[in-house]
């Protein structure tokens, strides 16, 4: 059998991991249950007669932790979700049956990096900075990759460089850079499949303002059916200078959930 | 830019989802914390001043639930893990730092399906049946795909057709079909990268015998450094008759854990 | 200061523990998240500079696990909870604010044991046996303790002797002995404060019938505002022959929850 | 039957609740898994044929959350726990079998309140203030209740008034008032059964110093076998002016755990 995809894979690929390791204590939004991992059974606790032993894990977490994707069920506006679905009635037996994260198809698509921080020559945009349409278009030109229908667009503010610092990454007092309504509309007009950022909230947050208003979520999730990916690690891919690549993202198929931790990949033929 | 991989992707692909949906109440090994999902906040619980609301999730689970991958840290034999690592000392601060699931690289590789049930013309092998080396080689011939170094090999017993039934899939009283030591050695000799099955245990389990002896785990994880993938959904891919394909698997990068739920994909150019 | 209660306490008391130990793997209703306990940090994982270390725990569980109490918010009938409260509207922001377990006052009250199994001279009533009003009245006479307003009444079927066996205690195929609607009405007419049993369901369950109909829950929780306590360990107190005693029960004050694990006590002056 | 205790109970008692409600978002030590409560099933999600429905809960938490008790297994010094038990070997199969919280007997004992804040006429002692032996003795005199063997002693700093404020109660930057080694020795010499405080850490914490040194834990838990109770609500009992009372505390019997949330009570004859 000759399969163009498999042939390309077997000629060799470079993979850049865009996901954050899931570690106890990592920064996350206080709105969601903390990520915890622990080992109920360690090697040495119990050994079988033949000398074998198995260790295992227990996890508790929200789904909007680490690098994660928002399902369309995550956000409603004026009682409606995407497609005019009634937000309360859509929860059937405690599950979002139609718009939950299990309905997101795995993504193997063109990805485009819009490196706004790189464009401006800074390590990191300032807290509260709104990434404008002009910024997006300049970054698109720099990437030499026109954003098109069905693409996944990743917007780099550089804020991800603060992830190892913990609380500053969450950014309450300082605000967080990001697109707002105008940038979201630009993405929606290009009919992208999903949009991501290197921040927890994806959106521009004003200093001290918290998550009270989330216009980009409304435009993308509720009005346009476009998935949002948050807390992506864009530092390595920016350093590598990749503008266009194959983007791979496989959400956990959690029936009825509003989101999922993910580990997206950028891949290129070597 | 022309990138062979991206070009292949953009020409179109077919994707077969090999992962089980994560649902409360699905069958799983009783050794591991049950998968649970619940919504702490639903739409309607709290609405912001601007009419927006966000729903969210809480998950608790083991990592060896649903379709999942075993890290090398999962199993030890006579106090040692892969590479002669001391099984107790390797747990540092409650994390398997060197052999945890966070060390498994995302897989974009050649996959091969050995459909033993299909070969024998049965819906499902019997509980307790040992898949022999002869079975594997006959299935390999039928797949017209020689198993080679670095491949991911998926072995279908048909037992996955019982997954929707719940308890029978776990298979305590009936036993479960699978390879044993000989089949595992055959896989190890071919230097595969990972091996998977459509059962929870991967191994042949004798009726009523439980998980007391797991020779294939020992051969693959401890002696050979080969990952094991369990509870894969192989029904659709068998019906499609795919023998060879691009296999995509991205473990959750849970620092120090012994495994991870996964959603593997089989992909072909259209 | 002289305080009659403290004086009585200081003269010495005998305490019988009526609570089951919370252990991973203990029998519980499959409707509720399993009880799990694990140690994220053990001694040896991390030691402070001065030679000290602290170990800690992680718990996940439903609240109707182990010996537990049902809050009035646990059950509704025809859309109403106790006091004609609307069952859906009573959930405010994901919490049962008015009828949650946090509203149950700690109990230090007269307790009465109705030992129906003892009365009949059997170790255990049969699965599916309905404890009748005549049984309750005969047990009351045997206890030499008239059930009165405000008392906590504990009904022993002997089924608790199966607790260590695991699955048989849950009793799906066999059914479980207990009161049904008539017995519940008898308790409600006596205006007891709470009623308990040594089974998970409190009620008589027919063999194989599951939890489809729970008339005693309706009569007690919904119609009468009487709390239900389940999976009590009544073996020791029956052997001691106590009919009347001080009953102590302190629910965990979990804001908005439908129940709580508890560890009730029977106490007598020595 | 006449039972002095039951007679005292039936003459009427006043109960002061010393436990904090368990609420999502309440202040707790960041070392322990956060308390979370959510409702997997709400009324309205699923109704039985007869019109009945049941709502239920899922909890995840550490055990050192809310008002809680430390088992002797919680702390070790130089590799030893109380009674010279080896701290690592004492963990058998992931459980502290001998010194876990399941080994703490329910307490119905004399309690004494040492209201140091009240003694000094302040709402709250300052962060970092060390409660001295002289303070304890002056508070004891004010309580008109000599601390004796087997008593439970509750030390009020007034810091509990900050509990509703959240982060300030945890007190990292400010430090927290409490006893240190000298105060702990005074308690140990009096052979108290347990000692409690209205702070998370029980101990005096220096501003900004965190939990790096915990001498009172060492003296009480490791050297003396005296339980520690933390985050007690002492505001109401101080306002009531109770110095001596019956103290009731029933830990959750979590097999092998290092602590348990508790809801202690102070009780007096009316």
Short mmCIF file of N, CA, C and O in Angstrom, two decimals, chain B residues 198-264:
data_model
loop_
_atom_site.label_atom_id
_atom_site.label_comp_id
_atom_site.label_asym_id
_atom_site.label_seq_id
_atom_site.Cartn_x
_atom_site.Cartn_y
_atom_site.Cartn_z
N UNK B 198 -7.69 -4.68 22.40
CA UNK B 198 -9.05 -4.21 22.64
C UNK B 198 -9.62 -4.71 23.96
O UNK B 198 -10.83 -4.69 24.16
N UNK B 199 -8.74 -5.12 24.86
CA UNK B 199 -9.14 -5.58 26.19
C UNK B 199 -8.53 -4.66 27.25
O UNK B 199 -7.62 -3.89 26.97
N UNK B 200 -9.03 -4.77 28.49
CA UNK B 200 -8.49 -3.93 29.57
C UNK B 200 -7.08 -4.35 29.93
O UNK B 200 -6.23 -3.52 30.24
N UNK B 201 -6.85 -5.66 29.91
CA UNK B 201 -5.62 -6.17 30.50
C UNK B 201 -4.51 -6.42 29.49
O UNK B 201 -3.40 -6.75 29.88
N UNK B 202 -4.83 -6.32 28.20
CA UNK B 202 -3.92 -6.66 27.12
C UNK B 202 -3.62 -8.16 27.09
O UNK B 202 -3.63 -8.76 26.04
N UNK B 203 -3.39 -8.74 28.23
CA UNK B 203 -2.95 -10.13 28.36
C UNK B 203 -4.12 -11.11 28.26
O UNK B 203 -5.26 -10.79 28.55
N UNK B 204 -3.77 -12.34 28.00
CA UNK B 204 -4.69 -13.45 28.21
C UNK B 204 -4.87 -13.61 29.72
O UNK B 204 -3.89 -13.71 30.47
N UNK B 205 -6.12 -13.59 30.15
CA UNK B 205 -6.44 -13.87 31.55
C UNK B 205 -7.23 -15.17 31.60
O UNK B 205 -8.23 -15.31 30.89
N UNK B 206 -6.82 -16.06 32.45
CA UNK B 206 -7.56 -17.32 32.63
C UNK B 206 -8.87 -17.03 33.34
O UNK B 206 -8.96 -16.10 34.14
N UNK B 207 -9.90 -17.82 33.07
CA UNK B 207 -11.18 -17.60 33.74
C UNK B 207 -11.01 -17.61 35.26
O UNK B 207 -10.40 -18.53 35.81
N UNK B 208 -11.52 -16.57 35.90
CA UNK B 208 -11.51 -16.51 37.36
C UNK B 208 -10.17 -16.22 37.99
O UNK B 208 -10.05 -16.10 39.21
N UNK B 209 -9.13 -16.06 37.17
CA UNK B 209 -7.79 -15.95 37.75
C UNK B 209 -7.40 -14.52 38.09
O UNK B 209 -6.45 -14.29 38.84
N UNK B 210 -8.13 -13.54 37.57
CA UNK B 210 -7.80 -12.17 37.88
C UNK B 210 -6.45 -11.75 37.32
O UNK B 210 -5.93 -12.36 36.37
N UNK B 211 -5.87 -10.72 37.94
CA UNK B 211 -4.65 -10.11 37.42
C UNK B 211 -3.43 -10.56 38.20
O UNK B 211 -2.48 -9.82 38.36
N UNK B 212 -3.44 -11.80 38.68
CA UNK B 212 -2.36 -12.24 39.56
C UNK B 212 -1.03 -12.40 38.84
O UNK B 212 0.02 -12.21 39.43
N UNK B 213 -1.09 -12.74 37.59
CA UNK B 213 0.14 -12.94 36.82
C UNK B 213 -0.01 -12.18 35.51
O UNK B 213 -0.99 -12.36 34.79
N UNK B 214 0.97 -11.36 35.19
CA UNK B 214 0.87 -10.54 33.98
C UNK B 214 2.17 -10.65 33.20
O UNK B 214 2.94 -9.69 33.10
N UNK B 215 2.42 -11.82 32.58
CA UNK B 215 3.73 -12.02 31.95
C UNK B 215 3.99 -11.10 30.77
O UNK B 215 5.14 -10.70 30.55
N UNK B 216 2.97 -10.75 30.00
CA UNK B 216 3.21 -9.88 28.85
C UNK B 216 3.61 -8.48 29.32
O UNK B 216 4.44 -7.82 28.69
N UNK B 217 3.03 -8.02 30.42
CA UNK B 217 3.45 -6.73 30.96
C UNK B 217 4.94 -6.77 31.34
O UNK B 217 5.67 -5.81 31.10
N UNK B 218 5.33 -7.86 31.94
CA UNK B 218 6.73 -7.98 32.34
C UNK B 218 7.64 -7.93 31.11
O UNK B 218 8.61 -7.17 31.06
N UNK B 219 7.30 -8.73 30.11
CA UNK B 219 8.15 -8.80 28.93
C UNK B 219 8.21 -7.44 28.22
O UNK B 219 9.29 -6.96 27.85
N UNK B 220 7.05 -6.82 28.05
CA UNK B 220 7.01 -5.58 27.26
C UNK B 220 7.50 -4.39 28.06
O UNK B 220 8.43 -3.69 27.65
N UNK B 221 6.87 -4.11 29.21
CA UNK B 221 7.20 -2.89 29.95
C UNK B 221 8.56 -2.99 30.65
O UNK B 221 9.37 -2.06 30.57
N UNK B 222 8.76 -4.09 31.37
CA UNK B 222 9.94 -4.16 32.24
C UNK B 222 11.19 -4.58 31.46
O UNK B 222 12.26 -3.99 31.62
N UNK B 223 11.05 -5.61 30.62
CA UNK B 223 12.24 -6.13 29.94
C UNK B 223 12.57 -5.40 28.65
O UNK B 223 13.73 -5.34 28.25
N UNK B 224 11.53 -4.83 27.99
CA UNK B 224 11.76 -4.33 26.63
C UNK B 224 11.49 -2.85 26.43
O UNK B 224 11.79 -2.30 25.37
N UNK B 225 10.90 -2.19 27.42
CA UNK B 225 10.64 -0.76 27.24
C UNK B 225 9.60 -0.47 26.17
O UNK B 225 9.65 0.60 25.53
N UNK B 226 8.66 -1.38 26.00
CA UNK B 226 7.60 -1.22 24.99
C UNK B 226 6.30 -0.85 25.70
O UNK B 226 5.87 -1.54 26.62
N UNK B 227 5.69 0.24 25.27
CA UNK B 227 4.46 0.71 25.90
C UNK B 227 3.29 -0.20 25.56
O UNK B 227 3.24 -0.78 24.47
N UNK B 228 2.32 -0.27 26.47
CA UNK B 228 1.11 -1.07 26.25
C UNK B 228 -0.10 -0.14 26.24
O UNK B 228 -0.22 0.75 27.08
N UNK B 229 -0.98 -0.36 25.26
CA UNK B 229 -2.19 0.44 25.13
C UNK B 229 -3.38 -0.50 25.29
O UNK B 229 -3.43 -1.55 24.66
N UNK B 230 -4.33 -0.11 26.14
CA UNK B 230 -5.41 -1.04 26.50
C UNK B 230 -6.78 -0.43 26.25
O UNK B 230 -6.95 0.79 26.24
N UNK B 231 -7.74 -1.34 26.09
CA UNK B 231 -9.15 -0.95 25.90
C UNK B 231 -9.34 -0.08 24.66
O UNK B 231 -10.16 0.83 24.63
N UNK B 232 -8.57 -0.40 23.62
CA UNK B 232 -8.71 0.30 22.34
C UNK B 232 -9.98 -0.17 21.65
O UNK B 232 -10.36 -1.34 21.75
N UNK B 233 -10.63 0.72 20.96
CA UNK B 233 -11.79 0.36 20.15
C UNK B 233 -11.31 -0.02 18.76
O UNK B 233 -10.93 0.85 17.97
N UNK B 234 -11.31 -1.31 18.47
CA UNK B 234 -10.82 -1.79 17.18
C UNK B 234 -11.95 -2.29 16.28
O UNK B 234 -11.69 -2.90 15.23
N UNK B 235 -13.18 -2.03 16.67
CA UNK B 235 -14.29 -2.55 15.88
C UNK B 235 -14.41 -1.84 14.53
O UNK B 235 -14.58 -2.47 13.49
N UNK B 236 -14.34 -0.53 14.54
CA UNK B 236 -14.52 0.22 13.30
C UNK B 236 -13.38 -0.01 12.32
O UNK B 236 -13.59 -0.20 11.12
N UNK B 237 -12.17 -0.02 12.85
CA UNK B 237 -11.03 -0.19 11.94
C UNK B 237 -11.01 -1.59 11.36
O UNK B 237 -10.63 -1.78 10.19
N UNK B 238 -11.47 -2.58 12.13
CA UNK B 238 -11.53 -3.93 11.58
C UNK B 238 -12.59 -4.00 10.48
O UNK B 238 -12.36 -4.61 9.42
N UNK B 239 -13.71 -3.37 10.71
CA UNK B 239 -14.77 -3.37 9.68
C UNK B 239 -14.30 -2.67 8.42
O UNK B 239 -14.67 -3.05 7.30
N UNK B 240 -13.43 -1.65 8.61
CA UNK B 240 -12.91 -0.92 7.45
C UNK B 240 -11.81 -1.70 6.73
O UNK B 240 -11.42 -1.35 5.62
N UNK B 241 -11.29 -2.71 7.40
CA UNK B 241 -10.28 -3.55 6.77
C UNK B 241 -8.91 -2.91 6.64
O UNK B 241 -8.12 -3.30 5.79
N UNK B 242 -8.61 -1.94 7.51
CA UNK B 242 -7.29 -1.31 7.44
C UNK B 242 -6.24 -2.20 8.10
O UNK B 242 -6.38 -2.57 9.26
N UNK B 243 -5.19 -2.52 7.39
CA UNK B 243 -4.10 -3.28 7.98
C UNK B 243 -2.94 -2.39 8.40
O UNK B 243 -2.26 -2.65 9.38
N UNK B 244 -2.73 -1.33 7.64
CA UNK B 244 -1.58 -0.44 7.84
C UNK B 244 -2.09 0.99 7.77
O UNK B 244 -2.95 1.30 6.94
N UNK B 245 -1.54 1.86 8.59
CA UNK B 245 -2.08 3.22 8.67
C UNK B 245 -1.11 4.08 9.48
O UNK B 245 -0.15 3.56 10.07
N UNK B 246 -1.36 5.37 9.48
CA UNK B 246 -0.62 6.25 10.39
C UNK B 246 -1.33 6.24 11.73
O UNK B 246 -2.55 6.44 11.80
N UNK B 247 -0.57 5.96 12.76
CA UNK B 247 -1.11 5.86 14.11
C UNK B 247 -0.70 7.11 14.88
O UNK B 247 0.47 7.48 14.91
N UNK B 248 -1.70 7.75 15.48
CA UNK B 248 -1.45 8.99 16.25
C UNK B 248 -1.91 8.77 17.69
O UNK B 248 -3.06 8.36 17.92
N UNK B 249 -1.02 9.01 18.62
CA UNK B 249 -1.37 8.88 20.04
C UNK B 249 -0.61 9.93 20.83
O UNK B 249 0.61 10.04 20.73
N UNK B 250 -1.35 10.71 21.61
CA UNK B 250 -0.74 11.80 22.39
C UNK B 250 -1.13 11.61 23.85
O UNK B 250 -2.24 11.97 24.26
N UNK B 251 -0.26 11.05 24.67
CA UNK B 251 -0.61 10.86 26.08
C UNK B 251 -0.76 12.21 26.78
O UNK B 251 -0.12 13.19 26.39
N UNK B 252 -1.61 12.27 27.80
CA UNK B 252 -1.62 13.46 28.64
C UNK B 252 -0.30 13.51 29.41
O UNK B 252 0.11 12.53 30.01
N UNK B 253 0.36 14.66 29.42
CA UNK B 253 1.69 14.73 30.05
C UNK B 253 1.58 14.92 31.56
O UNK B 253 1.94 15.97 32.10
N UNK B 254 1.08 13.90 32.24
CA UNK B 254 0.88 13.97 33.69
C UNK B 254 2.21 13.64 34.37
O UNK B 254 2.66 12.49 34.36
N UNK B 255 2.79 14.65 34.96
CA UNK B 255 4.13 14.49 35.51
C UNK B 255 4.17 13.39 36.57
O UNK B 255 3.48 13.47 37.59
N UNK B 256 4.97 12.38 36.30
CA UNK B 256 5.23 11.36 37.30
C UNK B 256 4.22 10.24 37.39
O UNK B 256 4.34 9.38 38.26
N UNK B 257 3.21 10.23 36.50
CA UNK B 257 2.14 9.23 36.59
C UNK B 257 2.51 7.94 35.88
O UNK B 257 3.42 7.90 35.04
N UNK B 258 1.75 6.90 36.18
CA UNK B 258 2.04 5.57 35.63
C UNK B 258 1.26 5.27 34.36
O UNK B 258 1.45 4.22 33.76
N UNK B 259 0.37 6.17 33.97
CA UNK B 259 -0.41 5.95 32.77
C UNK B 259 -1.21 7.17 32.44
O UNK B 259 -1.15 8.19 33.14
N UNK B 260 -1.99 7.07 31.37
CA UNK B 260 -2.83 8.17 30.94
C UNK B 260 -3.95 7.64 30.07
O UNK B 260 -3.71 6.77 29.22
N UNK B 261 -5.15 8.16 30.25
CA UNK B 261 -6.17 7.91 29.23
C UNK B 261 -5.69 8.52 27.92
O UNK B 261 -5.03 9.57 27.93
N UNK B 262 -6.01 7.85 26.81
CA UNK B 262 -5.61 8.36 25.50
C UNK B 262 -6.75 8.15 24.51
O UNK B 262 -7.66 7.36 24.75
N UNK B 263 -6.64 8.87 23.42
CA UNK B 263 -7.60 8.71 22.32
C UNK B 263 -6.80 8.53 21.04
O UNK B 263 -6.53 9.50 20.31
N UNK B 264 -6.39 7.29 20.77
CA UNK B 264 -5.55 7.07 19.59
C UNK B 264 -6.36 7.17 18.31
O UNK B 264 -7.57 6.95 18.31
#
